[in-house]
């Protein structure tokens, strides 16, 4: 077994650690950040992320090979409108801008699904909405309005039960097969309607999917073909908590349980791919302790950021289901 061969695990941990820097605020441990994944199923690589908030200057970042991105705020106030443009998807140029909205610091993903939520929220094509956005319009957006738009879109597309509480806007995920939100995006693209056609319909408050759109059949096909991603047959649930705050949790398919503590700890904590995850956040990740009992592994680590500078204590729990 080698946990780090599973791309979903590495990508998900990276996204969760970066999101944890925000902690839904400053987490009591430094400057808030906005971070997440830009993906259409496959990650958007080298895309430009633009962030415009209700207060403060505009921010920008470039997406990594996993689609992950992050900006550190410096006096910005929420809500924030977010857009990704350019980059590549599967080696081909990405010509479509995608948009999202952040009502809290922490995770904010940018995907075709968040684009549809923004279209429904704003009652306009997202590119038009983003181009005209200003402080007053952002300040008028409420969490209830965002939740209502999310519910209308998920109901119209027939994916509410599949999402099972996962929030496309703010749930950390990895852009790889076997991840719930990634599989949802793959199914959305294969369900029988173009993104542009769905966008035009989503601007209507009474949004309904077009005739022939069948998300559930597409999702069933995607799940059958996804095959997890790690070569194993089990599921791994990862929870990442900073300074005792509520954990960010994600599931990874295709991972088998280790035989013992030595295998778990050696596999995870000695691998430079894992310990170098901190580089994505502009610092370094140091593993302080590792244990494994029953089906649960626990790693305590410190993420040291050089820009602030601050050190953030993390607890990572790996439950093999």
Short mmCIF file of C-alpha atoms in Angstrom, two decimals:
data_model
loop_
_atom_site.label_atom_id
_atom_site.label_comp_id
_atom_site.label_asym_id
_atom_site.label_seq_id
_atom_site.Cartn_x
_atom_site.Cartn_y
_atom_site.Cartn_z
CA UNK A 1 0.00 0.00 0.00
CA UNK A 2 1.13 3.53 -0.76
CA UNK A 3 -1.32 6.26 0.21
CA UNK A 4 0.58 8.93 -1.66
CA UNK A 5 0.08 7.15 -4.98
CA UNK A 6 -3.55 8.24 -4.70
CA UNK A 7 -3.78 11.61 -6.44
CA UNK A 8 -7.15 12.32 -4.86
CA UNK A 9 -5.65 12.05 -1.38
CA UNK A 10 -2.75 14.40 -2.11
CA UNK A 11 -4.99 16.91 -3.89
CA UNK A 12 -7.65 16.78 -1.20
CA UNK A 13 -5.16 17.22 1.63
CA UNK A 14 -3.57 20.15 -0.16
CA UNK A 15 -6.95 21.81 -0.65
CA UNK A 16 -8.00 21.13 2.95
CA UNK A 17 -4.76 22.51 4.39
CA UNK A 18 -5.01 25.66 2.30
CA UNK A 19 -8.68 26.08 3.20
CA UNK A 20 -7.81 25.58 6.86
CA UNK A 21 -5.60 28.65 6.73
CA UNK A 22 -8.83 30.60 6.40
CA UNK A 23 -10.62 28.61 9.08
CA UNK A 24 -13.96 30.16 8.13
CA UNK A 25 -12.50 33.48 9.30
CA UNK A 26 -9.07 33.94 10.74
CA UNK A 27 -9.44 30.72 12.76
CA UNK A 28 -7.77 32.60 15.57
CA UNK A 29 -4.51 31.87 13.82
CA UNK A 30 -3.61 34.44 11.18
CA UNK A 31 -4.84 36.24 8.08
CA UNK A 32 -7.98 34.82 6.42
CA UNK A 33 -7.63 33.22 3.00
CA UNK A 34 -9.89 32.16 0.18
CA UNK A 35 -8.87 28.93 -1.50
CA UNK A 36 -10.39 26.03 -3.35
CA UNK A 37 -10.36 24.05 -6.57
CA UNK A 38 -11.11 25.22 -10.11
CA UNK A 39 -12.29 22.27 -12.17
CA UNK A 40 -14.75 21.04 -14.76
CA UNK A 41 -14.28 17.42 -13.74
CA UNK A 42 -10.62 17.63 -14.72
CA UNK A 43 -8.68 20.45 -13.02
CA UNK A 44 -8.24 23.83 -14.67
CA UNK A 45 -4.44 24.19 -14.77
CA UNK A 46 -2.71 27.56 -14.98
CA UNK A 47 -5.98 29.48 -14.91
CA UNK A 48 -6.18 33.03 -13.60
CA UNK A 49 -8.41 33.42 -10.54
CA UNK A 50 -9.79 36.93 -9.98
CA UNK A 51 -11.43 37.88 -6.67
CA UNK A 52 -13.53 41.00 -6.13
CA UNK A 53 -14.87 41.58 -2.61
CA UNK A 54 -17.38 43.93 -1.04
CA UNK A 55 -14.45 45.83 0.44
CA UNK A 56 -10.74 46.00 -0.31
CA UNK A 57 -8.65 45.71 -3.44
CA UNK A 58 -9.02 42.99 -6.07
CA UNK A 59 -6.95 39.80 -5.65
CA UNK A 60 -5.62 37.23 -8.09
CA UNK A 61 -3.96 33.82 -8.16
CA UNK A 62 -2.98 31.08 -10.61
CA UNK A 63 -4.34 27.55 -10.35
CA UNK A 64 -1.93 24.68 -9.75
CA UNK A 65 -1.79 21.34 -11.58
CA UNK A 66 -4.51 20.05 -9.22
CA UNK A 67 -6.74 23.06 -9.89
CA UNK A 68 -6.03 24.34 -6.37
CA UNK A 69 -5.63 28.08 -5.79
CA UNK A 70 -5.36 30.47 -2.86
CA UNK A 71 -5.34 34.19 -2.11
CA UNK A 72 -4.47 35.75 1.23
CA UNK A 73 -6.74 38.63 2.13
CA UNK A 74 -5.47 42.00 3.25
CA UNK A 75 -8.45 43.99 4.49
CA UNK A 76 -11.04 42.55 2.09
CA UNK A 77 -14.59 42.16 3.36
CA UNK A 78 -17.16 39.56 2.32
CA UNK A 79 -18.98 38.58 0.18
CA UNK A 80 -16.50 38.06 -2.66
CA UNK A 81 -17.17 37.31 -6.33
CA UNK A 82 -14.69 34.86 -7.86
CA UNK A 83 -13.84 34.01 -11.48
CA UNK A 84 -11.37 31.73 -13.26
CA UNK A 85 -10.33 32.35 -16.85
CA UNK A 86 -7.87 30.75 -19.23
CA UNK A 87 -5.57 27.89 -18.35
CA UNK A 88 -5.90 24.39 -19.74
CA UNK A 89 -8.11 21.38 -19.14
CA UNK A 90 -6.61 18.04 -20.07
CA UNK A 91 -3.95 19.87 -22.08
CA UNK A 92 -6.48 21.83 -24.16
CA UNK A 93 -7.06 25.56 -23.79
CA UNK A 94 -9.93 26.55 -21.52
CA UNK A 95 -12.01 29.17 -23.31
CA UNK A 96 -14.88 29.36 -20.80
CA UNK A 97 -14.86 31.59 -17.71
CA UNK A 98 -16.40 30.09 -14.57
CA UNK A 99 -17.62 31.96 -11.53
CA UNK A 100 -18.35 31.48 -7.85
CA UNK A 101 -19.34 33.37 -4.72
CA UNK A 102 -17.83 33.36 -1.22
CA UNK A 103 -19.94 34.31 1.78
CA UNK A 104 -17.27 33.07 4.25
CA UNK A 105 -13.49 32.90 4.23
CA UNK A 106 -12.10 29.43 3.62
CA UNK A 107 -13.03 27.14 0.73
CA UNK A 108 -14.64 28.50 -2.43
CA UNK A 109 -14.63 26.24 -5.49
CA UNK A 110 -15.00 27.44 -9.07
CA UNK A 111 -16.75 24.98 -11.39
CA UNK A 112 -19.53 24.78 -13.99
CA UNK A 113 -21.90 23.98 -11.13
CA UNK A 114 -20.93 27.07 -9.11
CA UNK A 115 -21.29 29.03 -12.37
CA UNK A 116 -24.92 27.89 -12.59
CA UNK A 117 -25.50 28.86 -8.95
CA UNK A 118 -24.13 32.35 -9.65
CA UNK A 119 -26.36 32.64 -12.75
CA UNK A 120 -29.42 31.82 -10.66
CA UNK A 121 -28.33 34.05 -7.79
CA UNK A 122 -27.69 37.07 -10.03
CA UNK A 123 -30.45 36.49 -12.56
CA UNK A 124 -27.94 37.09 -15.35
CA UNK A 125 -25.16 35.35 -17.22
CA UNK A 126 -22.24 35.10 -14.75
CA UNK A 127 -19.80 36.94 -17.03
CA UNK A 128 -22.20 39.88 -17.20
CA UNK A 129 -22.80 39.73 -13.45
CA UNK A 130 -19.10 39.64 -12.62
CA UNK A 131 -18.28 42.47 -15.01
CA UNK A 132 -20.84 44.76 -13.37
CA UNK A 133 -20.36 43.73 -9.75
CA UNK A 134 -19.69 46.45 -7.19
CA UNK A 135 -19.49 46.84 -3.43
CA UNK A 136 -23.17 47.68 -3.03
CA UNK A 137 -24.34 44.68 -5.04
CA UNK A 138 -22.06 42.33 -3.11
CA UNK A 139 -23.09 43.72 0.27
CA UNK A 140 -26.73 43.05 -0.64
CA UNK A 141 -26.09 39.30 -1.10
CA UNK A 142 -27.14 37.20 1.90
CA UNK A 143 -26.35 33.61 2.90
CA UNK A 144 -30.06 32.81 2.55
CA UNK A 145 -30.04 33.99 -1.07
CA UNK A 146 -27.01 31.83 -1.88
CA UNK A 147 -28.56 28.81 -0.18
CA UNK A 148 -31.80 29.33 -2.10
CA UNK A 149 -29.95 29.55 -5.43
CA UNK A 150 -27.99 26.39 -4.61
CA UNK A 151 -31.21 24.56 -3.76
CA UNK A 152 -32.98 25.70 -6.94
CA UNK A 153 -30.09 24.61 -9.14
CA UNK A 154 -29.54 21.24 -7.46
CA UNK A 155 -33.28 20.50 -7.54
CA UNK A 156 -33.61 21.52 -11.19
CA UNK A 157 -30.69 19.33 -12.22
CA UNK A 158 -31.89 16.36 -10.15
CA UNK A 159 -28.74 16.13 -8.06
CA UNK A 160 -29.96 17.08 -4.56
CA UNK A 161 -29.99 13.51 -3.26
CA UNK A 162 -26.63 12.77 -4.88
CA UNK A 163 -24.98 15.79 -3.27
CA UNK A 164 -26.26 14.56 0.09
CA UNK A 165 -25.37 17.79 1.88
CA UNK A 166 -22.10 18.47 0.04
CA UNK A 167 -21.92 22.14 -0.94
CA UNK A 168 -20.45 22.67 -4.44
CA UNK A 169 -19.37 26.15 -3.39
CA UNK A 170 -17.58 25.40 -0.12
CA UNK A 171 -16.91 21.66 0.30
CA UNK A 172 -13.24 20.81 -0.20
CA UNK A 173 -12.64 18.18 -2.88
CA UNK A 174 -10.01 16.88 -5.28
CA UNK A 175 -10.53 17.09 -9.04
CA UNK A 176 -10.09 13.39 -9.69
CA UNK A 177 -12.34 10.40 -10.39
CA UNK A 178 -13.92 8.81 -7.35
CA UNK A 179 -14.47 12.12 -5.52
CA UNK A 180 -18.16 12.94 -5.06
CA UNK A 181 -18.05 16.52 -6.35
CA UNK A 182 -15.71 15.60 -9.17
CA UNK A 183 -18.01 12.76 -10.26
CA UNK A 184 -20.96 15.19 -10.08
CA UNK A 185 -19.12 17.56 -12.43
CA UNK A 186 -18.30 14.73 -14.84
CA UNK A 187 -21.95 13.69 -14.85
CA UNK A 188 -23.13 17.27 -15.34
CA UNK A 189 -21.01 17.53 -18.49
CA UNK A 190 -22.39 14.23 -19.83
CA UNK A 191 -26.07 14.64 -18.90
CA UNK A 192 -27.31 15.93 -22.25
CA UNK A 193 -27.04 19.73 -22.30
CA UNK A 194 -24.20 22.15 -22.96
CA UNK A 195 -23.00 24.43 -20.21
CA UNK A 196 -24.06 27.51 -22.19
CA UNK A 197 -27.58 26.11 -22.64
CA UNK A 198 -27.88 25.42 -18.92
CA UNK A 199 -26.55 28.90 -18.06
CA UNK A 200 -29.22 30.59 -20.13
CA UNK A 201 -31.94 28.62 -18.32
CA UNK A 202 -30.40 29.04 -14.88
CA UNK A 203 -30.80 32.81 -14.94
CA UNK A 204 -34.56 32.22 -14.51
CA UNK A 205 -35.69 32.00 -10.85
CA UNK A 206 -37.91 29.05 -11.84
CA UNK A 207 -35.01 27.20 -13.44
CA UNK A 208 -35.81 23.78 -14.90
CA UNK A 209 -33.50 21.49 -16.84
CA UNK A 210 -34.15 21.07 -20.58
CA UNK A 211 -35.83 18.04 -22.12
CA UNK A 212 -33.45 15.12 -22.45
CA UNK A 213 -31.23 16.19 -19.55
CA UNK A 214 -30.61 13.14 -17.35
CA UNK A 215 -28.12 13.73 -14.55
CA UNK A 216 -28.83 10.53 -12.64
CA UNK A 217 -28.13 8.23 -15.58
CA UNK A 218 -24.94 10.13 -16.38
CA UNK A 219 -23.85 10.00 -12.74
CA UNK A 220 -24.42 6.23 -12.55
CA UNK A 221 -22.21 5.79 -15.60
CA UNK A 222 -19.48 8.03 -14.20
CA UNK A 223 -19.41 6.17 -10.88
CA UNK A 224 -19.15 2.80 -12.61
CA UNK A 225 -16.28 4.05 -14.77
CA UNK A 226 -14.44 6.09 -12.13
CA UNK A 227 -12.86 3.11 -10.40
CA UNK A 228 -11.82 5.13 -7.34
CA UNK A 229 -8.31 6.27 -8.20
CA UNK A 230 -5.84 4.53 -5.95
CA UNK A 231 -5.91 0.94 -7.17
CA UNK A 232 -7.55 -0.32 -3.97
CA UNK A 233 -11.12 -1.26 -3.18
CA UNK A 234 -11.81 0.67 0.03
CA UNK A 235 -12.83 4.20 0.94
CA UNK A 236 -10.77 6.58 3.05
CA UNK A 237 -12.38 9.45 4.96
CA UNK A 238 -9.98 12.29 5.75
CA UNK A 239 -10.73 15.01 8.31
CA UNK A 240 -8.40 18.00 8.67
CA UNK A 241 -8.77 20.33 11.67
CA UNK A 242 -6.79 23.45 12.50
CA UNK A 243 -6.39 24.57 16.12
CA UNK A 244 -9.33 22.42 17.23
CA UNK A 245 -11.76 24.09 14.82
CA UNK A 246 -14.47 22.03 13.01
CA UNK A 247 -12.80 19.73 10.50
CA UNK A 248 -12.86 19.86 6.72
CA UNK A 249 -13.78 16.33 5.59
CA UNK A 250 -13.51 14.57 2.24
CA UNK A 251 -13.71 10.96 1.03
CA UNK A 252 -11.24 9.22 -1.29
CA UNK A 253 -12.03 6.03 -3.15
CA UNK A 254 -9.66 3.25 -4.15
CA UNK A 255 -7.63 3.14 -0.91
CA UNK A 256 -7.08 -0.03 1.12
CA UNK A 257 -6.40 0.01 4.87
CA UNK A 258 -2.80 -0.47 6.06
CA UNK A 259 -1.85 -3.62 7.93
CA UNK A 260 -0.48 -1.83 11.00
CA UNK A 261 0.76 1.45 12.45
CA UNK A 262 4.26 1.05 11.05
CA UNK A 263 2.92 0.74 7.52
CA UNK A 264 0.52 3.66 7.88
CA UNK A 265 3.01 6.07 9.44
CA UNK A 266 5.95 5.11 7.27
CA UNK A 267 3.87 5.38 4.13
CA UNK A 268 2.45 8.78 4.94
CA UNK A 269 4.90 10.73 7.07
CA UNK A 270 8.15 9.76 5.31
CA UNK A 271 6.92 10.59 1.82
CA UNK A 272 8.18 13.98 0.53
CA UNK A 273 5.01 14.38 -1.54
CA UNK A 274 3.09 14.62 1.74
CA UNK A 275 5.55 16.70 3.73
CA UNK A 276 5.96 19.12 0.79
CA UNK A 277 2.24 19.87 0.70
CA UNK A 278 3.02 22.93 2.83
CA UNK A 279 4.88 24.44 -0.11
CA UNK A 280 1.51 25.01 -1.77
CA UNK A 281 0.64 27.35 1.07
CA UNK A 282 3.95 29.18 0.99
CA UNK A 283 5.62 27.34 3.86
CA UNK A 284 6.39 23.86 5.10
CA UNK A 285 4.53 20.98 6.75
CA UNK A 286 6.21 19.24 9.71
CA UNK A 287 4.82 15.95 11.06
CA UNK A 288 4.96 15.90 14.88
CA UNK A 289 3.31 12.55 15.66
CA UNK A 290 1.60 9.63 13.97
CA UNK A 291 -0.54 6.77 15.28
CA UNK A 292 -2.83 4.07 13.90
CA UNK A 293 -5.33 1.91 15.79
CA UNK A 294 -8.21 -0.19 14.51
CA UNK A 295 -9.16 1.54 11.28
CA UNK A 296 -8.16 5.10 12.25
CA UNK A 297 -4.86 6.87 11.70
CA UNK A 298 -4.06 10.22 13.32
CA UNK A 299 -1.33 12.62 12.27
CA UNK A 300 -0.50 15.81 14.15
CA UNK A 301 1.43 18.34 12.10
CA UNK A 302 2.41 21.99 11.98
CA UNK A 303 2.05 24.12 8.87
CA UNK A 304 4.53 26.99 9.03
CA UNK A 305 3.82 29.92 6.72
CA UNK A 306 6.76 32.15 5.91
CA UNK A 307 4.84 35.18 4.60
CA UNK A 308 2.93 36.04 7.83
CA UNK A 309 4.89 34.36 9.60
CA UNK A 310 2.73 32.02 11.65
CA UNK A 311 2.60 28.33 12.60
CA UNK A 312 -0.71 26.49 12.43
CA UNK A 313 -1.29 23.18 14.29
CA UNK A 314 -3.21 20.58 12.28
CA UNK A 315 -4.78 17.28 13.21
CA UNK A 316 -5.45 14.90 10.33
CA UNK A 317 -7.64 11.86 10.91
CA UNK A 318 -7.69 9.03 8.35
CA UNK A 319 -10.62 6.61 8.75
CA UNK A 320 -10.57 3.52 6.54
CA UNK A 321 -14.22 2.61 5.90
#
